[in-house]
JSON list of C-alpha atoms in Angstrom, two decimals:
[
{"chain": "A", "resi": 1, "resn": "UNK", "atom": "CA", "xyz": [-184.00, 145.37, 8.61]},
{"chain": "A", "resi": 2, "resn": "UNK", "atom": "CA", "xyz": [-181.11, 144.50, 6.35]},
{"chain": "A", "resi": 3, "resn": "UNK", "atom": "CA", "xyz": [-178.23, 142.73, 8.06]},
{"chain": "A", "resi": 4, "resn": "UNK", "atom": "CA", "xyz": [-174.99, 142.91, 6.15]},
{"chain": "A", "resi": 5, "resn": "UNK", "atom": "CA", "xyz": [-172.04, 140.63, 6.76]},
{"chain": "A", "resi": 6, "resn": "UNK", "atom": "CA", "xyz": [-170.27, 143.46, 8.60]},
{"chain": "A", "resi": 7, "resn": "UNK", "atom": "CA", "xyz": [-173.29, 144.12, 10.88]},
{"chain": "A", "resi": 8, "resn": "UNK", "atom": "CA", "xyz": [-173.65, 140.39, 11.43]},
{"chain": "A", "resi": 9, "resn": "UNK", "atom": "CA", "xyz": [-170.07, 140.24, 12.77]},
{"chain": "A", "resi": 10, "resn": "UNK", "atom": "CA", "xyz": [-170.72, 143.26, 14.99]},
{"chain": "A", "resi": 11, "resn": "UNK", "atom": "CA", "xyz": [-173.85, 141.64, 16.43]},
{"chain": "A", "resi": 12, "resn": "UNK", "atom": "CA", "xyz": [-171.95, 138.41, 17.04]},
{"chain": "A", "resi": 13, "resn": "UNK", "atom": "CA", "xyz": [-169.14, 140.30, 18.81]},
{"chain": "A", "resi": 14, "resn": "UNK", "atom": "CA", "xyz": [-171.59, 142.25, 20.97]},
{"chain": "A", "resi": 15, "resn": "UNK", "atom": "CA", "xyz": [-173.46, 139.06, 21.85]},
{"chain": "A", "resi": 16, "resn": "UNK", "atom": "CA", "xyz": [-170.21, 137.30, 22.78]},
{"chain": "A", "resi": 17, "resn": "UNK", "atom": "CA", "xyz": [-169.04, 140.21, 24.94]},
{"chain": "A", "resi": 18, "resn": "UNK", "atom": "CA", "xyz": [-172.43, 140.40, 26.63]},
{"chain": "A", "resi": 19, "resn": "UNK", "atom": "CA", "xyz": [-172.33, 136.68, 27.40]},
{"chain": "A", "resi": 20, "resn": "UNK", "atom": "CA", "xyz": [-168.81, 137.01, 28.84]},
{"chain": "A", "resi": 21, "resn": "UNK", "atom": "CA", "xyz": [-169.79, 140.02, 30.93]},
{"chain": "A", "resi": 22, "resn": "UNK", "atom": "CA", "xyz": [-172.80, 138.20, 32.37]},
{"chain": "A", "resi": 23, "resn": "UNK", "atom": "CA", "xyz": [-170.66, 135.12, 33.01]},
{"chain": "A", "resi": 24, "resn": "UNK", "atom": "CA", "xyz": [-167.97, 137.14, 34.79]},
{"chain": "A", "resi": 25, "resn": "UNK", "atom": "CA", "xyz": [-170.55, 139.03, 36.82]},
{"chain": "A", "resi": 26, "resn": "UNK", "atom": "CA", "xyz": [-172.04, 135.72, 37.93]},
{"chain": "A", "resi": 27, "resn": "UNK", "atom": "CA", "xyz": [-168.57, 134.48, 38.92]},
{"chain": "A", "resi": 28, "resn": "UNK", "atom": "CA", "xyz": [-167.87, 137.67, 40.86]},
{"chain": "A", "resi": 29, "resn": "UNK", "atom": "CA", "xyz": [-171.23, 137.39, 42.61]},
{"chain": "A", "resi": 30, "resn": "UNK", "atom": "CA", "xyz": [-170.55, 133.76, 43.49]},
{"chain": "A", "resi": 31, "resn": "UNK", "atom": "CA", "xyz": [-167.14, 134.67, 44.92]},
{"chain": "A", "resi": 32, "resn": "UNK", "atom": "CA", "xyz": [-168.52, 137.37, 47.20]},
{"chain": "A", "resi": 33, "resn": "UNK", "atom": "CA", "xyz": [-169.53, 136.16, 50.65]},
{"chain": "A", "resi": 34, "resn": "UNK", "atom": "CA", "xyz": [-173.26, 136.08, 51.21]},
{"chain": "A", "resi": 35, "resn": "UNK", "atom": "CA", "xyz": [-174.62, 138.79, 53.48]},
{"chain": "A", "resi": 36, "resn": "UNK", "atom": "CA", "xyz": [-177.02, 137.45, 56.07]},
{"chain": "A", "resi": 37, "resn": "UNK", "atom": "CA", "xyz": [-180.32, 139.33, 56.07]},
{"chain": "A", "resi": 38, "resn": "UNK", "atom": "CA", "xyz": [-181.11, 141.16, 59.28]},
{"chain": "A", "resi": 39, "resn": "UNK", "atom": "CA", "xyz": [-184.39, 140.11, 60.80]},
{"chain": "A", "resi": 40, "resn": "UNK", "atom": "CA", "xyz": [-186.93, 142.72, 61.84]},
{"chain": "A", "resi": 41, "resn": "UNK", "atom": "CA", "xyz": [-186.42, 141.78, 65.49]},
{"chain": "A", "resi": 42, "resn": "UNK", "atom": "CA", "xyz": [-182.63, 142.24, 65.24]},
{"chain": "A", "resi": 43, "resn": "UNK", "atom": "CA", "xyz": [-183.08, 145.54, 63.46]},
{"chain": "A", "resi": 44, "resn": "UNK", "atom": "CA", "xyz": [-185.58, 146.77, 66.05]},
{"chain": "A", "resi": 45, "resn": "UNK", "atom": "CA", "xyz": [-183.38, 145.63, 68.92]},
{"chain": "A", "resi": 46, "resn": "UNK", "atom": "CA", "xyz": [-180.40, 147.45, 67.46]},
{"chain": "A", "resi": 47, "resn": "UNK", "atom": "CA", "xyz": [-182.41, 150.67, 67.24]},
{"chain": "A", "resi": 48, "resn": "UNK", "atom": "CA", "xyz": [-184.43, 150.37, 70.44]},
{"chain": "A", "resi": 49, "resn": "UNK", "atom": "CA", "xyz": [-183.69, 152.82, 73.25]},
{"chain": "A", "resi": 50, "resn": "UNK", "atom": "CA", "xyz": [-185.01, 153.47, 76.74]},
{"chain": "A", "resi": 51, "resn": "UNK", "atom": "CA", "xyz": [-184.64, 156.62, 78.81]},
{"chain": "A", "resi": 52, "resn": "UNK", "atom": "CA", "xyz": [-185.10, 156.71, 82.58]},
{"chain": "A", "resi": 53, "resn": "UNK", "atom": "CA", "xyz": [-185.30, 159.56, 85.05]},
{"chain": "A", "resi": 54, "resn": "UNK", "atom": "CA", "xyz": [-186.01, 159.18, 88.77]},
{"chain": "A", "resi": 55, "resn": "UNK", "atom": "CA", "xyz": [-188.25, 161.79, 90.41]},
{"chain": "A", "resi": 56, "resn": "UNK", "atom": "CA", "xyz": [-185.74, 162.16, 93.28]},
{"chain": "A", "resi": 57, "resn": "UNK", "atom": "CA", "xyz": [-182.05, 161.55, 93.84]},
{"chain": "A", "resi": 58, "resn": "UNK", "atom": "CA", "xyz": [-182.42, 160.60, 97.51]},
{"chain": "A", "resi": 59, "resn": "UNK", "atom": "CA", "xyz": [-185.22, 158.93, 99.53]},
{"chain": "A", "resi": 60, "resn": "UNK", "atom": "CA", "xyz": [-185.93, 157.35, 102.90]},
{"chain": "A", "resi": 61, "resn": "UNK", "atom": "CA", "xyz": [-186.02, 153.54, 102.95]},
{"chain": "A", "resi": 62, "resn": "UNK", "atom": "CA", "xyz": [-189.29, 152.23, 101.45]},
{"chain": "A", "resi": 63, "resn": "UNK", "atom": "CA", "xyz": [-190.40, 155.73, 100.41]},
{"chain": "A", "resi": 64, "resn": "UNK", "atom": "CA", "xyz": [-192.30, 155.76, 97.12]},
{"chain": "A", "resi": 65, "resn": "UNK", "atom": "CA", "xyz": [-190.76, 157.60, 94.16]},
{"chain": "A", "resi": 66, "resn": "UNK", "atom": "CA", "xyz": [-191.27, 157.43, 90.40]},
{"chain": "A", "resi": 67, "resn": "UNK", "atom": "CA", "xyz": [-189.09, 156.55, 87.45]},
{"chain": "A", "resi": 68, "resn": "UNK", "atom": "CA", "xyz": [-190.36, 157.97, 84.17]},
{"chain": "A", "resi": 69, "resn": "UNK", "atom": "CA", "xyz": [-189.07, 157.70, 80.66]},
{"chain": "A", "resi": 70, "resn": "UNK", "atom": "CA", "xyz": [-189.72, 156.95, 77.03]},
{"chain": "A", "resi": 71, "resn": "UNK", "atom": "CA", "xyz": [-188.89, 154.14, 74.65]},
{"chain": "A", "resi": 72, "resn": "UNK", "atom": "CA", "xyz": [-188.20, 154.12, 70.94]},
{"chain": "A", "resi": 73, "resn": "UNK", "atom": "CA", "xyz": [-188.08, 151.08, 68.72]},
{"chain": "A", "resi": 74, "resn": "UNK", "atom": "CA", "xyz": [-190.24, 149.01, 71.08]},
{"chain": "A", "resi": 75, "resn": "UNK", "atom": "CA", "xyz": [-193.85, 148.05, 70.45]},
{"chain": "A", "resi": 76, "resn": "UNK", "atom": "CA", "xyz": [-196.52, 150.01, 72.32]},
{"chain": "A", "resi": 77, "resn": "UNK", "atom": "CA", "xyz": [-197.52, 148.06, 75.41]},
{"chain": "A", "resi": 78, "resn": "UNK", "atom": "CA", "xyz": [-194.05, 146.56, 75.90]},
{"chain": "A", "resi": 79, "resn": "UNK", "atom": "CA", "xyz": [-193.16, 145.71, 79.48]},
{"chain": "A", "resi": 80, "resn": "UNK", "atom": "CA", "xyz": [-190.33, 147.70, 81.08]},
{"chain": "A", "resi": 81, "resn": "UNK", "atom": "CA", "xyz": [-188.80, 146.43, 84.32]},
{"chain": "A", "resi": 82, "resn": "UNK", "atom": "CA", "xyz": [-186.56, 147.93, 86.99]},
{"chain": "A", "resi": 83, "resn": "UNK", "atom": "CA", "xyz": [-183.17, 146.32, 87.66]},
{"chain": "A", "resi": 84, "resn": "UNK", "atom": "CA", "xyz": [-180.81, 147.03, 90.55]},
{"chain": "A", "resi": 85, "resn": "UNK", "atom": "CA", "xyz": [-177.10, 146.27, 90.69]},
{"chain": "A", "resi": 86, "resn": "UNK", "atom": "CA", "xyz": [-176.44, 144.00, 93.68]},
{"chain": "A", "resi": 87, "resn": "UNK", "atom": "CA", "xyz": [-172.93, 142.63, 94.35]},
{"chain": "A", "resi": 88, "resn": "UNK", "atom": "CA", "xyz": [-171.87, 143.37, 90.76]},
{"chain": "A", "resi": 89, "resn": "UNK", "atom": "CA", "xyz": [-174.84, 141.67, 89.06]},
{"chain": "A", "resi": 90, "resn": "UNK", "atom": "CA", "xyz": [-178.08, 143.10, 87.69]},
{"chain": "A", "resi": 91, "resn": "UNK", "atom": "CA", "xyz": [-181.07, 141.81, 89.66]},
{"chain": "A", "resi": 92, "resn": "UNK", "atom": "CA", "xyz": [-184.60, 142.18, 88.29]},
{"chain": "A", "resi": 93, "resn": "UNK", "atom": "CA", "xyz": [-186.90, 143.75, 90.87]},
{"chain": "A", "resi": 94, "resn": "UNK", "atom": "CA", "xyz": [-190.66, 143.13, 91.10]},
{"chain": "A", "resi": 95, "resn": "UNK", "atom": "CA", "xyz": [-191.41, 146.54, 89.59]},
{"chain": "A", "resi": 96, "resn": "UNK", "atom": "CA", "xyz": [-192.64, 146.66, 86.01]},
{"chain": "A", "resi": 97, "resn": "UNK", "atom": "CA", "xyz": [-195.16, 148.49, 83.87]},
{"chain": "A", "resi": 98, "resn": "UNK", "atom": "CA", "xyz": [-196.36, 148.53, 80.26]},
{"chain": "A", "resi": 99, "resn": "UNK", "atom": "CA", "xyz": [-195.52, 151.43, 77.95]},
{"chain": "A", "resi": 100, "resn": "UNK", "atom": "CA", "xyz": [-198.38, 153.53, 76.61]},
{"chain": "A", "resi": 101, "resn": "UNK", "atom": "CA", "xyz": [-199.20, 154.00, 72.91]},
{"chain": "A", "resi": 102, "resn": "UNK", "atom": "CA", "xyz": [-196.50, 156.69, 72.62]},
{"chain": "A", "resi": 103, "resn": "UNK", "atom": "CA", "xyz": [-193.81, 154.55, 74.29]},
{"chain": "A", "resi": 104, "resn": "UNK", "atom": "CA", "xyz": [-193.81, 156.43, 77.61]},
{"chain": "A", "resi": 105, "resn": "UNK", "atom": "CA", "xyz": [-193.96, 154.89, 81.06]},
{"chain": "A", "resi": 106, "resn": "UNK", "atom": "CA", "xyz": [-194.15, 155.88, 84.74]},
{"chain": "A", "resi": 107, "resn": "UNK", "atom": "CA", "xyz": [-193.14, 153.34, 87.36]},
{"chain": "A", "resi": 108, "resn": "UNK", "atom": "CA", "xyz": [-193.65, 153.58, 91.14]},
{"chain": "A", "resi": 109, "resn": "UNK", "atom": "CA", "xyz": [-190.63, 152.30, 93.08]},
{"chain": "A", "resi": 110, "resn": "UNK", "atom": "CA", "xyz": [-189.78, 151.60, 96.73]},
{"chain": "A", "resi": 111, "resn": "UNK", "atom": "CA", "xyz": [-186.22, 150.64, 97.69]},
{"chain": "A", "resi": 112, "resn": "UNK", "atom": "CA", "xyz": [-185.00, 149.23, 101.00]},
{"chain": "A", "resi": 113, "resn": "UNK", "atom": "CA", "xyz": [-181.25, 148.76, 100.49]},
{"chain": "A", "resi": 114, "resn": "UNK", "atom": "CA", "xyz": [-179.61, 151.76, 102.13]},
{"chain": "A", "resi": 115, "resn": "UNK", "atom": "CA", "xyz": [-176.82, 153.59, 100.35]},
{"chain": "A", "resi": 116, "resn": "UNK", "atom": "CA", "xyz": [-176.22, 154.40, 96.69]},
{"chain": "A", "resi": 117, "resn": "UNK", "atom": "CA", "xyz": [-178.42, 152.24, 94.45]},
{"chain": "A", "resi": 118, "resn": "UNK", "atom": "CA", "xyz": [-177.48, 151.77, 90.79]},
{"chain": "A", "resi": 119, "resn": "UNK", "atom": "CA", "xyz": [-180.62, 151.21, 88.74]},
{"chain": "A", "resi": 120, "resn": "UNK", "atom": "CA", "xyz": [-181.72, 150.82, 85.13]},
{"chain": "A", "resi": 121, "resn": "UNK", "atom": "CA", "xyz": [-184.87, 150.07, 83.17]},
{"chain": "A", "resi": 122, "resn": "UNK", "atom": "CA", "xyz": [-184.88, 147.10, 80.79]},
{"chain": "A", "resi": 123, "resn": "UNK", "atom": "CA", "xyz": [-187.13, 145.60, 78.17]},
{"chain": "A", "resi": 124, "resn": "UNK", "atom": "CA", "xyz": [-185.83, 142.43, 76.59]},
{"chain": "A", "resi": 125, "resn": "UNK", "atom": "CA", "xyz": [-182.20, 143.07, 75.61]},
{"chain": "A", "resi": 126, "resn": "UNK", "atom": "CA", "xyz": [-182.60, 146.86, 75.63]},
{"chain": "A", "resi": 127, "resn": "UNK", "atom": "CA", "xyz": [-181.51, 148.77, 78.75]},
{"chain": "A", "resi": 128, "resn": "UNK", "atom": "CA", "xyz": [-181.57, 152.42, 79.78]},
{"chain": "A", "resi": 129, "resn": "UNK", "atom": "CA", "xyz": [-178.44, 154.20, 80.93]},
{"chain": "A", "resi": 130, "resn": "UNK", "atom": "CA", "xyz": [-177.69, 153.55, 84.61]},
{"chain": "A", "resi": 131, "resn": "UNK", "atom": "CA", "xyz": [-179.04, 156.09, 87.11]},
{"chain": "A", "resi": 132, "resn": "UNK", "atom": "CA", "xyz": [-178.61, 156.28, 90.88]},
{"chain": "A", "resi": 133, "resn": "UNK", "atom": "CA", "xyz": [-180.86, 156.89, 93.87]},
{"chain": "A", "resi": 134, "resn": "UNK", "atom": "CA", "xyz": [-179.51, 157.14, 97.41]},
{"chain": "A", "resi": 135, "resn": "UNK", "atom": "CA", "xyz": [-181.57, 155.47, 100.12]},
{"chain": "A", "resi": 136, "resn": "UNK", "atom": "CA", "xyz": [-181.08, 157.01, 103.60]}
]
């Protein structure tokens, strides 16, 4: 390849502009705040969901009923637990079960506090929407 004086100047100008562009891009990149990578656990927790549906809306005290539902974004075999709102705070009840390979669960429940009971199913930081069961 024959490089004339004119082509030599063009190549030098292109090389200089390229070096400036790369330098400016590096400066712009350094000035931008770093974005923290999202861990797999955070990503899964943000996408995890739980559904819950009681088999009845009203029961006698200590009568067995079932809460069924599905989970998404949780590992198969995850533990789901029943919580009840008592005096404004969520209390974990001794009622839990593992999800199956498809993320479904069925939990047997007996409640003794008479009146309207606010309940939800939780697994880690993921909770179902609140549902109610009246105990007579």
